[in-house]
Amino acid sequence: MARFGRWYGSGPLHLLALICSFVLTGYALVRLFAVRPLDVAVWFVGAAILHDLILLPLYSLADLSAQSVLRHRTGRVPEVPWINYLRVPTFLSGVLLLVWFPLILDLAVPYEGATRLTENVYLGRWLAITAVLFGASAVAFALTLRRLRRAAHAGDGERPASGDDATR
């Protein structure tokens, strides 16, 4: 088992999940490509262009900006990988915006008869979901910091005090 882990880099369950996801993706691709091959090809090329030329530079710049803002505050930067607590809600909110932008930005043809909702509710709901995502991420980050501080205080009582430890 350890040899497999060194060779593959993760456990066999990870490999099984990866194989299953590739099989499912391949099945979906074959089914879609059989029905509308040109539309699928255009969608893949458009998605690659949109992601690689527009979205990747934008979210890379946003990520570097967030890291550089807090990099200059050396005394206040936590020892936790805080950037992921910012990346996850941003990613989820961005995916929701990408999928539902015609309704959020009120660009869709009205279909109130099918949903019983007007188009003006989607922006507020997307903003509320985004706020909940960032709030949950902030709570998770605060709980992680609290747990690490408690562990550090518990560890301080067990270590002998020396000149090097006092500066930390």
Tab-separated table of C-alpha atoms in Angstrom:
chain	number	residue	atom	x	y	z
A	1	MET	CA	0.000	0.000	0.000
A	2	ALA	CA	2.825	2.411	0.852
A	3	ARG	CA	4.496	1.578	-2.458
A	4	PHE	CA	1.276	2.409	-4.324
A	5	GLY	CA	1.006	5.685	-2.413
A	6	ARG	CA	4.577	6.634	-3.336
A	7	TRP	CA	4.028	5.648	-6.964
A	8	TYR	CA	0.610	7.278	-7.432
A	9	GLY	CA	0.832	10.083	-4.884
A	10	SER	CA	-2.477	9.362	-3.168
A	11	GLY	CA	-4.628	6.483	-1.991
A	12	PRO	CA	-6.501	3.952	-4.141
A	13	LEU	CA	-9.856	5.557	-3.308
A	14	HIS	CA	-8.650	8.790	-4.938
A	15	LEU	CA	-7.632	6.855	-8.056
A	16	LEU	CA	-11.014	5.109	-8.175
A	17	ALA	CA	-12.879	8.430	-7.867
A	18	LEU	CA	-10.710	9.923	-10.611
A	19	ILE	CA	-11.337	6.984	-12.949
A	20	CYS	CA	-15.090	7.168	-12.274
A	21	SER	CA	-15.140	10.897	-13.038
A	22	PHE	CA	-13.291	10.330	-16.319
A	23	VAL	CA	-15.704	7.527	-17.267
A	24	LEU	CA	-18.720	9.730	-16.493
A	25	THR	CA	-17.226	12.642	-18.433
A	26	GLY	CA	-16.444	10.395	-21.384
A	27	TYR	CA	-19.974	8.997	-21.374
A	28	ALA	CA	-21.497	12.479	-21.294
A	29	LEU	CA	-19.176	13.639	-24.066
A	30	VAL	CA	-20.045	10.677	-26.296
A	31	ARG	CA	-23.765	11.184	-25.723
A	32	LEU	CA	-23.627	14.938	-26.365
A	33	PHE	CA	-21.283	14.629	-29.311
A	34	ALA	CA	-23.600	12.098	-30.976
A	35	VAL	CA	-26.523	14.529	-30.854
A	36	ARG	CA	-24.916	17.926	-31.552
A	37	PRO	CA	-21.232	17.597	-32.513
A	38	LEU	CA	-20.776	21.157	-33.797
A	39	ASP	CA	-22.418	22.740	-30.751
A	40	VAL	CA	-20.249	20.674	-28.397
A	41	ALA	CA	-17.080	21.591	-30.282
A	42	VAL	CA	-17.994	25.290	-30.282
A	43	TRP	CA	-18.793	25.126	-26.555
A	44	PHE	CA	-15.440	23.498	-25.728
A	45	VAL	CA	-13.455	25.982	-27.810
A	46	GLY	CA	-15.437	28.913	-26.395
A	47	ALA	CA	-14.994	27.671	-22.826
A	48	ALA	CA	-11.244	27.233	-23.343
A	49	ILE	CA	-10.889	30.713	-24.820
A	50	LEU	CA	-13.063	32.309	-22.120
A	51	HIS	CA	-11.181	30.578	-19.321
A	52	ASP	CA	-7.611	30.875	-20.613
A	53	LEU	CA	-7.720	34.369	-22.078
A	54	ILE	CA	-10.180	36.171	-19.813
A	55	LEU	CA	-10.996	34.412	-16.538
A	56	LEU	CA	-7.567	32.989	-15.655
A	57	PRO	CA	-5.786	36.361	-15.837
A	58	LEU	CA	-8.611	38.017	-13.885
A	59	TYR	CA	-8.721	35.598	-10.983
A	60	SER	CA	-4.939	35.242	-10.919
A	61	LEU	CA	-4.643	39.015	-10.608
A	62	ALA	CA	-7.290	39.077	-7.878
A	63	ASP	CA	-5.527	36.280	-5.983
A	64	LEU	CA	-2.119	37.965	-6.218
A	65	SER	CA	-3.661	41.262	-5.148
A	66	ALA	CA	-5.259	39.704	-2.069
A	67	GLN	CA	-1.983	38.032	-1.107
A	68	SER	CA	0.087	41.188	-1.638
A	69	VAL	CA	-2.254	43.332	0.466
A	70	LEU	CA	-1.774	41.148	3.527
A	71	ARG	CA	1.863	40.307	2.817
A	72	HIS	CA	2.919	43.798	3.904
A	73	ARG	CA	1.291	43.333	7.327
A	74	THR	CA	3.798	40.855	8.708
A	75	GLY	CA	2.657	41.040	12.322
A	76	ARG	CA	-1.003	40.447	11.542
A	77	VAL	CA	-0.828	37.680	8.959
A	78	PRO	CA	-2.109	34.459	10.520
A	79	GLU	CA	-0.188	31.216	10.314
A	80	VAL	CA	-3.159	29.512	8.679
A	81	PRO	CA	-3.446	29.234	4.891
A	82	TRP	CA	-5.987	32.088	4.959
A	83	ILE	CA	-6.129	32.586	1.198
A	84	ASN	CA	-8.251	29.452	0.748
A	85	TYR	CA	-10.888	30.941	3.048
A	86	LEU	CA	-11.114	33.747	0.497
A	87	ARG	CA	-10.756	31.622	-2.632
A	88	VAL	CA	-13.552	29.124	-1.942
A	89	PRO	CA	-16.467	31.553	-1.470
A	90	THR	CA	-15.171	33.700	-4.322
A	91	PHE	CA	-15.057	30.661	-6.607
A	92	LEU	CA	-18.527	29.451	-5.620
A	93	SER	CA	-20.028	32.913	-5.992
A	94	GLY	CA	-18.330	33.301	-9.361
A	95	VAL	CA	-19.669	29.965	-10.592
A	96	LEU	CA	-23.174	30.949	-9.534
A	97	LEU	CA	-22.792	34.264	-11.331
A	98	LEU	CA	-21.418	32.568	-14.441
A	99	VAL	CA	-24.276	30.078	-14.588
A	100	TRP	CA	-27.096	32.453	-13.695
A	101	PHE	CA	-25.828	35.813	-15.036
A	102	PRO	CA	-28.698	36.328	-17.514
A	103	LEU	CA	-31.186	36.174	-14.648
A	104	ILE	CA	-29.004	37.999	-12.125
A	105	LEU	CA	-28.313	40.863	-14.516
A	106	ASP	CA	-31.903	40.862	-15.819
A	107	LEU	CA	-30.865	39.928	-19.383
A	108	ALA	CA	-33.105	36.876	-19.812
A	109	VAL	CA	-36.356	36.647	-21.674
A	110	PRO	CA	-39.065	36.649	-19.011
A	111	TYR	CA	-40.476	33.254	-18.139
A	112	GLU	CA	-42.488	34.193	-15.109
A	113	GLY	CA	-45.249	31.764	-16.100
A	114	ALA	CA	-42.935	28.790	-15.627
A	115	THR	CA	-41.208	29.889	-12.399
A	116	ARG	CA	-43.727	32.235	-10.786
A	117	LEU	CA	-40.794	34.565	-10.056
A	118	THR	CA	-39.974	37.903	-11.591
A	119	GLU	CA	-36.409	38.542	-12.755
A	120	ASN	CA	-35.765	41.201	-10.122
A	121	VAL	CA	-35.347	38.659	-7.273
A	122	TYR	CA	-32.236	36.949	-8.624
A	123	LEU	CA	-29.715	39.728	-7.961
A	124	GLY	CA	-30.726	40.047	-4.315
A	125	ARG	CA	-30.676	36.294	-3.827
A	126	TRP	CA	-27.266	35.937	-5.459
A	127	LEU	CA	-25.928	38.713	-3.224
A	128	ALA	CA	-27.463	37.004	-0.182
A	129	ILE	CA	-25.921	33.645	-1.131
A	130	THR	CA	-22.569	35.357	-1.672
A	131	ALA	CA	-22.805	37.030	1.734
A	132	VAL	CA	-23.658	33.700	3.388
A	133	LEU	CA	-20.718	32.004	1.637
A	134	PHE	CA	-18.256	34.666	2.799
A	135	GLY	CA	-19.790	34.703	6.274
A	136	ALA	CA	-19.504	30.922	6.612
A	137	SER	CA	-15.934	31.095	5.382
A	138	ALA	CA	-15.111	33.812	7.918
A	139	VAL	CA	-16.639	31.737	10.724
A	140	ALA	CA	-14.674	28.668	9.611
A	141	PHE	CA	-11.488	30.760	9.522
A	142	ALA	CA	-12.169	32.199	12.987
A	143	LEU	CA	-12.800	28.724	14.398
A	144	THR	CA	-9.562	27.459	12.839
A	145	LEU	CA	-7.614	30.378	14.326
A	146	ARG	CA	-9.219	29.783	17.708
A	147	ARG	CA	-8.340	26.091	17.614
A	148	LEU	CA	-4.738	26.851	16.636
A	149	ARG	CA	-4.373	29.503	19.356
A	150	ARG	CA	-5.705	27.098	21.982
A	151	ALA	CA	-3.296	24.422	20.765
A	152	ALA	CA	-0.426	26.942	20.863
A	153	HIS	CA	-1.315	28.034	24.419
A	154	ALA	CA	-1.556	24.419	25.551
A	155	GLY	CA	1.823	23.739	23.961
A	156	ASP	CA	3.441	26.804	25.583
A	157	GLY	CA	2.822	25.460	29.075
A	158	GLU	CA	4.685	22.259	28.284
A	159	ARG	CA	7.780	23.771	26.662
A	160	PRO	CA	10.685	25.143	28.695
A	161	ALA	CA	11.155	28.869	28.281
A	162	SER	CA	14.266	29.843	26.381
A	163	GLY	CA	15.462	33.012	24.674
A	164	ASP	CA	14.540	31.714	21.222
A	165	ASP	CA	10.993	30.691	22.246
A	166	ALA	CA	10.285	34.052	23.893
A	167	THR	CA	10.739	35.890	20.585
A	168	ARG	CA	8.087	33.844	18.794
